[in-house]
Amino acid sequence: MEILAFGVQSDEKPLIEKAFAGHHDVRCTNVFLNEDTAPIAAGHEIISSSVNATLNSRVLQTLAAGGTQMIAQRSTGFNNIDLPVAERLGLTVARVSYYSPYSVAEFAWTLAMTVNRRIVRASNRTRDFDFRLDGLMGRDLRGRTVGVLGTGKIGEAFTRIAHGFGMRLLGWDVTENPACVALGMTYVTKEELLAEADLVSLHVPLLPTTQHLIGADALRMMKDDAILVNSSRGGLVDTEALVGELRAGRFAGVGLDVYEAEAGLFFLDKSLEVVEDDTLARLVTFPNVVVTSHQAYYTVDAVGQIIDTTVRNVLDYRAGRRSENVLVPAVARS
């Protein structure tokens, strides 16, 4: 049986092929799963999707009609999958519930330090042999306040790094993480956190209750010279509202590894095309903003864990086993 893996990056392909060797044949394609590409899956019982796949009702119906019975998503997030429709169609859906939290936490800090110390501007200048320091002044983070929205595994890893910097730690979550409390974190309301933090970092999942968690009101609560980092999900931030605040000259820096309208853009080469997304086009023009293409998870360690878990999810499905990774229960196998 051949498994079809959508949205495979060139760095991932040898890792996926090696991981599935001895278990199943796997065919990798770099095209992303959406309404236009779903017919490619015809005849494949199992397909693997990437984080930017579109698995809405139409796509799921096309997959089911073509004989697909199992979807193994290579990500933790699953807001791109219409789970009720998948269940109605009898599809098994699994995800990767855990991978290295350090990959994302360390990258979030990379973004924070990049905008704080004006690294992109400095690098661009020195390429032109311009070694002036004008406009490159940053701030020490020691003694300043960091606000961590979401203190799960990634938020905890981010907090440990903040503790190493010697920062005052504020947290917000539905439940307190004892490990973060042990580091000296104080849990406060979202409003208090936004008002007091010099650096705000987002580490919550995208749910209906967290959509635009950082909207116009939340942005106005933040300090004018605060730093905002989002390495979680683009929909957590109201990008148009953020652009409005940036145009008003607010924020010392913004680091975004995700964008709410990234589907159809991120992971693709659009350099020779006219990008019609005016909000994104405006966002990347601000000198205090750094946008990267959803790469926080992209380390050998994390991607290796994601692929290994995906293989286990497929083997569990074939054996009729269930695990914590299953989002839609497997159909009883005859």
mmCIF file of C-alpha atoms in Angstrom:
data_model
loop_
_atom_site.group_PDB
_atom_site.id
_atom_site.type_symbol
_atom_site.label_atom_id
_atom_site.label_comp_id
_atom_site.label_asym_id
_atom_site.label_seq_id
_atom_site.Cartn_x
_atom_site.Cartn_y
_atom_site.Cartn_z
ATOM 1 C CA MET A 1 0.000 0.000 0.000
ATOM 2 C CA GLU A 2 1.286 3.455 -0.955
ATOM 3 C CA ILE A 3 0.819 6.479 1.311
ATOM 4 C CA LEU A 4 0.586 9.908 -0.301
ATOM 5 C CA ALA A 5 2.205 12.745 1.651
ATOM 6 C CA PHE A 6 1.185 16.284 0.685
ATOM 7 C CA GLY A 7 3.150 19.496 1.267
ATOM 8 C CA VAL A 8 6.533 17.845 1.774
ATOM 9 C CA GLN A 9 9.492 20.230 1.879
ATOM 10 C CA SER A 10 12.743 19.154 0.223
ATOM 11 C CA ASP A 11 14.453 18.868 3.630
ATOM 12 C CA GLU A 12 11.652 16.619 4.892
ATOM 13 C CA LYS A 13 11.477 14.181 1.986
ATOM 14 C CA PRO A 14 14.490 11.976 2.846
ATOM 15 C CA LEU A 15 13.423 11.905 6.499
ATOM 16 C CA ILE A 16 9.897 10.768 5.596
ATOM 17 C CA GLU A 17 11.124 8.143 3.140
ATOM 18 C CA LYS A 18 13.607 6.767 5.676
ATOM 19 C CA ALA A 19 11.022 6.674 8.481
ATOM 20 C CA PHE A 20 8.462 4.748 6.394
ATOM 21 C CA ALA A 21 11.038 2.347 4.920
ATOM 22 C CA GLY A 22 10.176 -1.224 5.888
ATOM 23 C CA HIS A 23 6.608 -0.281 6.768
ATOM 24 C CA HIS A 24 4.861 1.213 3.734
ATOM 25 C CA ASP A 25 5.708 2.779 0.412
ATOM 26 C CA VAL A 26 5.333 6.547 0.539
ATOM 27 C CA ARG A 27 5.055 9.042 -2.301
ATOM 28 C CA CYS A 28 5.942 12.619 -1.415
ATOM 29 C CA THR A 29 4.643 15.651 -3.249
ATOM 30 C CA ASN A 30 5.402 19.293 -2.559
ATOM 31 C CA VAL A 31 1.903 20.426 -3.536
ATOM 32 C CA PHE A 32 -0.390 21.349 -0.660
ATOM 33 C CA LEU A 33 -3.677 19.613 -0.065
ATOM 34 C CA ASN A 34 -6.649 21.796 -1.015
ATOM 35 C CA GLU A 35 -9.766 21.692 -3.172
ATOM 36 C CA ASP A 36 -7.717 21.764 -6.387
ATOM 37 C CA THR A 37 -5.244 19.042 -5.414
ATOM 38 C CA ALA A 38 -7.462 16.660 -3.420
ATOM 39 C CA PRO A 39 -8.277 14.511 -6.514
ATOM 40 C CA ILE A 40 -4.589 13.488 -6.606
ATOM 41 C CA ALA A 41 -5.267 11.333 -3.556
ATOM 42 C CA ALA A 42 -7.690 9.032 -5.401
ATOM 43 C CA GLY A 43 -6.823 5.407 -4.722
ATOM 44 C CA HIS A 44 -4.782 6.133 -1.597
ATOM 45 C CA GLU A 45 -6.266 4.727 1.607
ATOM 46 C CA ILE A 46 -3.922 6.846 3.735
ATOM 47 C CA ILE A 47 -2.746 10.377 3.065
ATOM 48 C CA SER A 48 -0.547 12.662 5.161
ATOM 49 C CA SER A 49 -1.224 16.389 5.278
ATOM 50 C CA SER A 50 0.868 19.370 6.332
ATOM 51 C CA VAL A 51 -0.032 22.220 8.654
ATOM 52 C CA ASN A 52 -1.113 24.527 5.831
ATOM 53 C CA ALA A 53 -3.400 22.001 4.161
ATOM 54 C CA THR A 54 -7.053 22.876 3.625
ATOM 55 C CA LEU A 55 -9.260 20.056 4.879
ATOM 56 C CA ASN A 56 -12.687 21.611 4.623
ATOM 57 C CA SER A 57 -15.922 19.807 3.798
ATOM 58 C CA ARG A 58 -15.295 19.738 0.035
ATOM 59 C CA VAL A 59 -11.757 18.401 0.383
ATOM 60 C CA LEU A 60 -12.821 15.732 2.852
ATOM 61 C CA GLN A 61 -15.689 14.636 0.609
ATOM 62 C CA THR A 62 -13.300 14.391 -2.348
ATOM 63 C CA LEU A 63 -10.851 12.338 -0.310
ATOM 64 C CA ALA A 64 -13.543 9.979 0.945
ATOM 65 C CA ALA A 65 -14.993 9.545 -2.537
ATOM 66 C CA GLY A 66 -11.518 8.625 -3.811
ATOM 67 C CA GLY A 67 -11.091 5.893 -1.246
ATOM 68 C CA THR A 68 -9.122 7.692 1.466
ATOM 69 C CA GLN A 69 -9.900 6.387 4.935
ATOM 70 C CA MET A 70 -7.135 7.849 7.097
ATOM 71 C CA ILE A 71 -5.566 11.330 7.328
ATOM 72 C CA ALA A 72 -2.290 11.618 9.229
ATOM 73 C CA GLN A 73 -1.580 15.307 9.774
ATOM 74 C CA ARG A 74 2.059 16.213 10.397
ATOM 75 C CA SER A 75 1.386 18.948 12.952
ATOM 76 C CA THR A 76 -0.004 19.597 16.391
ATOM 77 C CA GLY A 77 -2.572 22.146 15.238
ATOM 78 C CA PHE A 78 -5.726 20.892 13.536
ATOM 79 C CA ASN A 79 -7.840 24.034 13.125
ATOM 80 C CA ASN A 80 -7.566 23.458 9.347
ATOM 81 C CA ILE A 81 -9.599 20.221 9.539
ATOM 82 C CA ASP A 82 -13.399 20.065 9.639
ATOM 83 C CA LEU A 83 -13.529 17.283 12.220
ATOM 84 C CA PRO A 84 -17.346 16.879 12.353
ATOM 85 C CA VAL A 85 -17.418 16.315 8.584
ATOM 86 C CA ALA A 86 -14.504 13.875 8.811
ATOM 87 C CA GLU A 87 -16.368 11.903 11.463
ATOM 88 C CA ARG A 88 -19.567 11.879 9.424
ATOM 89 C CA LEU A 89 -17.625 10.538 6.438
ATOM 90 C CA GLY A 90 -16.031 7.805 8.542
ATOM 91 C CA LEU A 91 -12.500 9.144 8.151
ATOM 92 C CA THR A 92 -9.837 8.514 10.752
ATOM 93 C CA VAL A 93 -7.866 11.671 11.548
ATOM 94 C CA ALA A 94 -4.691 11.741 13.627
ATOM 95 C CA ARG A 95 -2.230 14.481 14.461
ATOM 96 C CA VAL A 96 1.103 14.860 16.250
ATOM 97 C CA SER A 97 0.164 15.828 19.780
ATOM 98 C CA TYR A 98 3.746 16.429 20.896
ATOM 99 C CA TYR A 99 7.138 17.351 19.485
ATOM 100 C CA SER A 100 10.145 19.304 20.744
ATOM 101 C CA PRO A 101 8.791 22.434 22.462
ATOM 102 C CA TYR A 102 12.283 23.904 22.395
ATOM 103 C CA SER A 103 12.232 24.368 18.626
ATOM 104 C CA VAL A 104 9.355 26.874 18.832
ATOM 105 C CA ALA A 105 10.379 28.448 22.138
ATOM 106 C CA GLU A 106 13.936 29.082 20.945
ATOM 107 C CA PHE A 107 12.691 30.526 17.673
ATOM 108 C CA ALA A 108 10.300 32.834 19.508
ATOM 109 C CA TRP A 109 13.297 34.163 21.396
ATOM 110 C CA THR A 110 15.201 34.463 18.120
ATOM 111 C CA LEU A 111 12.432 36.727 16.820
ATOM 112 C CA ALA A 112 12.359 38.735 20.048
ATOM 113 C CA MET A 113 16.103 39.348 20.008
ATOM 114 C CA THR A 114 16.127 40.039 16.263
ATOM 115 C CA VAL A 115 13.642 42.902 16.546
ATOM 116 C CA ASN A 116 15.038 44.141 19.865
ATOM 117 C CA ARG A 117 18.609 44.427 18.574
ATOM 118 C CA ARG A 118 17.670 45.419 14.992
ATOM 119 C CA ILE A 119 19.587 42.478 13.542
ATOM 120 C CA VAL A 120 17.964 42.520 10.096
ATOM 121 C CA ARG A 121 18.639 46.228 9.595
ATOM 122 C CA ALA A 122 22.226 45.848 10.827
ATOM 123 C CA SER A 123 22.874 42.874 8.538
ATOM 124 C CA ASN A 124 21.465 44.660 5.501
ATOM 125 C CA ARG A 125 23.641 47.699 6.236
ATOM 126 C CA THR A 126 26.883 45.802 6.623
ATOM 127 C CA ARG A 127 26.292 44.030 3.316
ATOM 128 C CA ASP A 128 26.580 47.513 1.810
ATOM 129 C CA PHE A 129 29.627 48.256 4.023
ATOM 130 C CA ASP A 130 27.566 50.743 6.061
ATOM 131 C CA PHE A 131 28.807 50.296 9.637
ATOM 132 C CA ARG A 132 26.912 53.119 11.344
ATOM 133 C CA LEU A 133 25.043 52.418 14.568
ATOM 134 C CA ASP A 134 22.292 54.985 14.021
ATOM 135 C CA GLY A 135 18.877 53.420 14.629
ATOM 136 C CA LEU A 136 20.266 50.148 15.969
ATOM 137 C CA MET A 137 19.894 50.766 19.714
ATOM 138 C CA GLY A 138 18.114 47.990 21.570
ATOM 139 C CA ARG A 139 17.398 47.334 25.239
ATOM 140 C CA ASP A 140 18.692 45.013 27.942
ATOM 141 C CA LEU A 141 16.009 42.458 28.784
ATOM 142 C CA ARG A 142 17.336 41.667 32.236
ATOM 143 C CA GLY A 143 15.025 43.196 34.825
ATOM 144 C CA ARG A 144 12.249 43.852 32.342
ATOM 145 C CA THR A 145 8.865 42.104 32.274
ATOM 146 C CA VAL A 146 7.886 39.294 29.932
ATOM 147 C CA GLY A 147 4.263 38.256 29.477
ATOM 148 C CA VAL A 148 3.639 34.679 28.341
ATOM 149 C CA LEU A 149 0.164 34.003 26.992
ATOM 150 C CA GLY A 150 -0.165 30.233 27.182
ATOM 151 C CA THR A 151 2.101 28.286 29.529
ATOM 152 C CA GLY A 152 1.920 24.752 28.190
ATOM 153 C CA LYS A 153 5.010 22.856 27.056
ATOM 154 C CA ILE A 154 6.181 25.550 24.624
ATOM 155 C CA GLY A 155 5.238 28.411 26.933
ATOM 156 C CA GLU A 156 7.128 26.719 29.752
ATOM 157 C CA ALA A 157 10.243 26.308 27.572
ATOM 158 C CA PHE A 158 9.976 29.982 26.598
ATOM 159 C CA THR A 159 9.614 30.933 30.275
ATOM 160 C CA ARG A 160 12.733 28.991 31.249
ATOM 161 C CA ILE A 161 14.737 31.018 28.747
ATOM 162 C CA ALA A 162 13.185 34.245 30.052
ATOM 163 C CA HIS A 163 14.161 33.211 33.570
ATOM 164 C CA GLY A 164 17.720 32.784 32.341
ATOM 165 C CA PHE A 165 17.635 36.366 31.068
ATOM 166 C CA GLY A 166 16.668 37.494 34.566
ATOM 167 C CA MET A 167 13.265 38.843 33.614
ATOM 168 C CA ARG A 168 10.147 39.365 35.696
ATOM 169 C CA LEU A 169 7.693 36.640 34.658
ATOM 170 C CA LEU A 170 3.960 37.153 34.085
ATOM 171 C CA GLY A 171 1.691 34.397 32.788
ATOM 172 C CA TRP A 172 -1.856 33.956 31.567
ATOM 173 C CA ASP A 173 -3.599 30.642 30.984
ATOM 174 C CA VAL A 174 -6.721 28.730 31.951
ATOM 175 C CA THR A 175 -4.638 26.741 34.444
ATOM 176 C CA GLU A 176 -1.351 27.525 36.144
ATOM 177 C CA ASN A 177 1.751 25.518 35.256
ATOM 178 C CA PRO A 178 3.532 24.543 38.512
ATOM 179 C CA ALA A 179 6.893 24.504 36.708
ATOM 180 C CA CYS A 180 6.410 28.128 35.665
ATOM 181 C CA VAL A 181 5.306 29.108 39.171
ATOM 182 C CA ALA A 182 8.470 27.480 40.527
ATOM 183 C CA LEU A 183 10.482 29.738 38.221
ATOM 184 C CA GLY A 184 8.829 32.777 39.804
ATOM 185 C CA MET A 185 5.973 33.378 37.365
ATOM 186 C CA THR A 186 2.970 35.340 38.594
ATOM 187 C CA TYR A 187 -0.336 34.580 36.899
ATOM 188 C CA VAL A 188 -2.431 37.643 36.170
ATOM 189 C CA THR A 189 -5.352 38.660 33.972
ATOM 190 C CA LYS A 190 -4.716 39.155 30.286
ATOM 191 C CA GLU A 191 -5.331 42.865 30.739
ATOM 192 C CA GLU A 192 -2.711 43.162 33.502
ATOM 193 C CA LEU A 193 -0.185 41.173 31.488
ATOM 194 C CA LEU A 194 -0.581 43.304 28.375
ATOM 195 C CA ALA A 195 -0.359 46.541 30.326
ATOM 196 C CA GLU A 196 2.801 45.594 32.234
ATOM 197 C CA ALA A 197 4.834 43.447 29.833
ATOM 198 C CA ASP A 198 7.778 44.787 27.868
ATOM 199 C CA LEU A 199 7.731 41.612 25.792
ATOM 200 C CA VAL A 200 4.568 39.628 24.989
ATOM 201 C CA SER A 201 4.844 36.153 23.473
ATOM 202 C CA LEU A 202 1.905 34.020 22.317
ATOM 203 C CA HIS A 203 1.813 30.262 22.945
ATOM 204 C CA VAL A 204 -1.869 29.335 22.921
ATOM 205 C CA PRO A 205 -3.741 27.170 20.392
ATOM 206 C CA LEU A 206 -6.093 28.712 17.866
ATOM 207 C CA LEU A 207 -9.652 28.032 18.996
ATOM 208 C CA PRO A 208 -12.904 29.942 18.541
ATOM 209 C CA THR A 209 -12.240 31.479 21.969
ATOM 210 C CA THR A 210 -8.711 32.593 21.056
ATOM 211 C CA GLN A 211 -9.396 33.922 17.550
ATOM 212 C CA HIS A 212 -7.993 37.483 17.535
ATOM 213 C CA LEU A 213 -6.925 37.119 21.147
ATOM 214 C CA ILE A 214 -4.713 40.103 20.390
ATOM 215 C CA GLY A 215 -7.229 42.398 18.733
ATOM 216 C CA ALA A 216 -7.560 46.162 18.593
ATOM 217 C CA ASP A 217 -8.429 46.543 22.290
ATOM 218 C CA ALA A 218 -5.622 44.249 23.414
ATOM 219 C CA LEU A 219 -3.077 46.046 21.258
ATOM 220 C CA ARG A 220 -4.077 49.400 22.750
ATOM 221 C CA MET A 221 -3.472 47.975 26.239
ATOM 222 C CA MET A 222 0.167 47.232 25.435
ATOM 223 C CA LYS A 223 3.034 49.618 26.086
ATOM 224 C CA ASP A 224 4.001 51.839 23.175
ATOM 225 C CA ASP A 225 7.531 50.410 23.250
ATOM 226 C CA ALA A 226 6.576 46.769 23.845
ATOM 227 C CA ILE A 227 7.725 43.840 21.725
ATOM 228 C CA LEU A 228 5.115 41.383 20.402
ATOM 229 C CA VAL A 229 6.043 37.871 19.237
ATOM 230 C CA ASN A 230 3.707 35.300 17.707
ATOM 231 C CA SER A 231 5.090 31.861 16.862
ATOM 232 C CA SER A 232 1.853 29.971 17.499
ATOM 233 C CA ARG A 233 -1.030 30.581 15.072
ATOM 234 C CA GLY A 234 -1.659 33.589 12.847
ATOM 235 C CA GLY A 235 -5.319 33.884 13.781
ATOM 236 C CA LEU A 236 -4.404 34.870 17.333
ATOM 237 C CA VAL A 237 -3.560 38.377 16.105
ATOM 238 C CA ASP A 238 -5.872 40.777 14.286
ATOM 239 C CA THR A 239 -3.341 41.747 11.634
ATOM 240 C CA GLU A 240 -5.245 44.738 10.283
ATOM 241 C CA ALA A 241 -5.506 46.178 13.791
ATOM 242 C CA LEU A 242 -1.785 45.520 14.287
ATOM 243 C CA VAL A 243 -0.937 47.384 11.081
ATOM 244 C CA GLY A 244 -3.005 50.314 12.334
ATOM 245 C CA GLU A 245 -1.032 50.471 15.577
ATOM 246 C CA LEU A 246 2.281 50.185 13.723
ATOM 247 C CA ARG A 247 1.302 53.036 11.422
ATOM 248 C CA ALA A 248 0.754 55.119 14.551
ATOM 249 C CA GLY A 249 4.396 54.504 15.486
ATOM 250 C CA ARG A 250 3.766 52.043 18.279
ATOM 251 C CA PHE A 251 5.838 49.046 19.432
ATOM 252 C CA ALA A 252 9.588 48.620 19.620
ATOM 253 C CA GLY A 253 9.318 45.494 17.530
ATOM 254 C CA VAL A 254 7.007 42.785 16.232
ATOM 255 C CA GLY A 255 8.170 39.291 15.327
ATOM 256 C CA LEU A 256 5.702 37.067 13.475
ATOM 257 C CA ASP A 257 6.364 33.515 12.337
ATOM 258 C CA VAL A 258 2.689 33.019 11.487
ATOM 259 C CA TYR A 259 0.044 35.047 9.674
ATOM 260 C CA GLU A 260 -3.717 34.612 9.720
ATOM 261 C CA ALA A 261 -3.991 34.508 5.901
ATOM 262 C CA GLU A 262 -0.823 32.486 5.316
ATOM 263 C CA ALA A 263 -2.533 29.610 3.477
ATOM 264 C CA GLY A 264 -1.609 29.792 -0.184
ATOM 265 C CA LEU A 265 1.409 31.985 0.592
ATOM 266 C CA PHE A 266 3.673 30.443 3.216
ATOM 267 C CA PHE A 267 5.934 27.565 2.135
ATOM 268 C CA LEU A 268 5.670 28.765 -1.484
ATOM 269 C CA ASP A 269 7.886 30.930 -3.698
ATOM 270 C CA LYS A 270 5.877 34.044 -4.556
ATOM 271 C CA SER A 271 8.882 36.213 -5.378
ATOM 272 C CA LEU A 272 7.996 36.548 -9.060
ATOM 273 C CA GLU A 273 4.307 37.202 -8.451
ATOM 274 C CA VAL A 274 2.263 40.182 -7.356
ATOM 275 C CA VAL A 275 1.043 39.444 -3.849
ATOM 276 C CA GLU A 276 -2.512 40.696 -3.634
ATOM 277 C CA ASP A 277 -2.656 40.605 0.170
ATOM 278 C CA ASP A 278 -2.433 44.323 0.954
ATOM 279 C CA THR A 279 -2.277 43.740 4.710
ATOM 280 C CA LEU A 280 0.773 41.487 4.467
ATOM 281 C CA ALA A 281 2.393 43.771 1.894
ATOM 282 C CA ARG A 282 2.023 46.699 4.303
ATOM 283 C CA LEU A 283 3.145 44.668 7.305
ATOM 284 C CA VAL A 284 6.528 43.704 5.874
ATOM 285 C CA THR A 285 7.386 47.337 5.057
ATOM 286 C CA PHE A 286 7.693 48.387 8.705
ATOM 287 C CA PRO A 287 11.335 48.563 9.785
ATOM 288 C CA ASN A 288 10.506 47.246 13.268
ATOM 289 C CA VAL A 289 8.688 44.120 11.979
ATOM 290 C CA VAL A 290 10.186 40.743 11.089
ATOM 291 C CA VAL A 291 7.987 38.155 9.349
ATOM 292 C CA THR A 292 9.177 34.585 8.813
ATOM 293 C CA SER A 293 7.377 31.753 7.048
ATOM 294 C CA HIS A 294 6.071 29.451 9.802
ATOM 295 C CA GLN A 295 9.475 27.911 10.435
ATOM 296 C CA ALA A 296 9.630 27.900 14.233
ATOM 297 C CA TYR A 297 9.091 24.128 14.379
ATOM 298 C CA TYR A 298 11.556 23.466 11.570
ATOM 299 C CA THR A 299 14.514 21.782 13.252
ATOM 300 C CA VAL A 300 15.973 18.343 12.620
ATOM 301 C CA ASP A 301 14.876 17.323 16.108
ATOM 302 C CA ALA A 302 11.273 18.524 15.909
ATOM 303 C CA VAL A 303 10.633 17.430 12.309
ATOM 304 C CA GLY A 304 12.139 14.030 13.100
ATOM 305 C CA GLN A 305 9.752 13.615 16.035
ATOM 306 C CA ILE A 306 6.800 14.754 13.906
ATOM 307 C CA ILE A 307 7.595 12.203 11.203
ATOM 308 C CA ASP A 308 8.222 9.360 13.675
ATOM 309 C CA THR A 309 4.874 10.057 15.338
ATOM 310 C CA THR A 310 3.152 10.176 11.949
ATOM 311 C CA VAL A 311 4.552 6.730 11.136
ATOM 312 C CA ARG A 312 3.293 5.405 14.473
ATOM 313 C CA ASN A 313 -0.134 6.915 13.800
ATOM 314 C CA VAL A 314 -0.301 5.081 10.477
ATOM 315 C CA LEU A 315 0.847 1.787 12.020
ATOM 316 C CA ASP A 316 -1.685 2.182 14.847
ATOM 317 C CA TYR A 317 -4.438 2.757 12.304
ATOM 318 C CA ARG A 318 -3.473 -0.330 10.321
ATOM 319 C CA ALA A 319 -3.416 -2.395 13.526
ATOM 320 C CA GLY A 320 -6.749 -1.016 14.760
ATOM 321 C CA ARG A 321 -5.124 0.713 17.726
ATOM 322 C CA ARG A 322 -6.001 4.150 19.070
ATOM 323 C CA SER A 323 -3.772 6.675 20.799
ATOM 324 C CA GLU A 324 -3.979 10.190 22.169
ATOM 325 C CA ASN A 325 -3.102 11.426 18.674
ATOM 326 C CA VAL A 326 -6.420 10.313 17.164
ATOM 327 C CA LEU A 327 -8.806 13.226 16.655
ATOM 328 C CA VAL A 328 -11.571 11.270 14.979
ATOM 329 C CA PRO A 329 -11.897 7.640 16.203
ATOM 330 C CA ALA A 330 -10.950 4.925 13.751
ATOM 331 C CA VAL A 331 -13.733 3.064 11.981
ATOM 332 C CA ALA A 332 -13.955 -0.541 13.106
ATOM 333 C CA ARG A 333 -11.890 -2.622 10.669
ATOM 334 C CA SER A 334 -13.291 -5.868 9.278
#
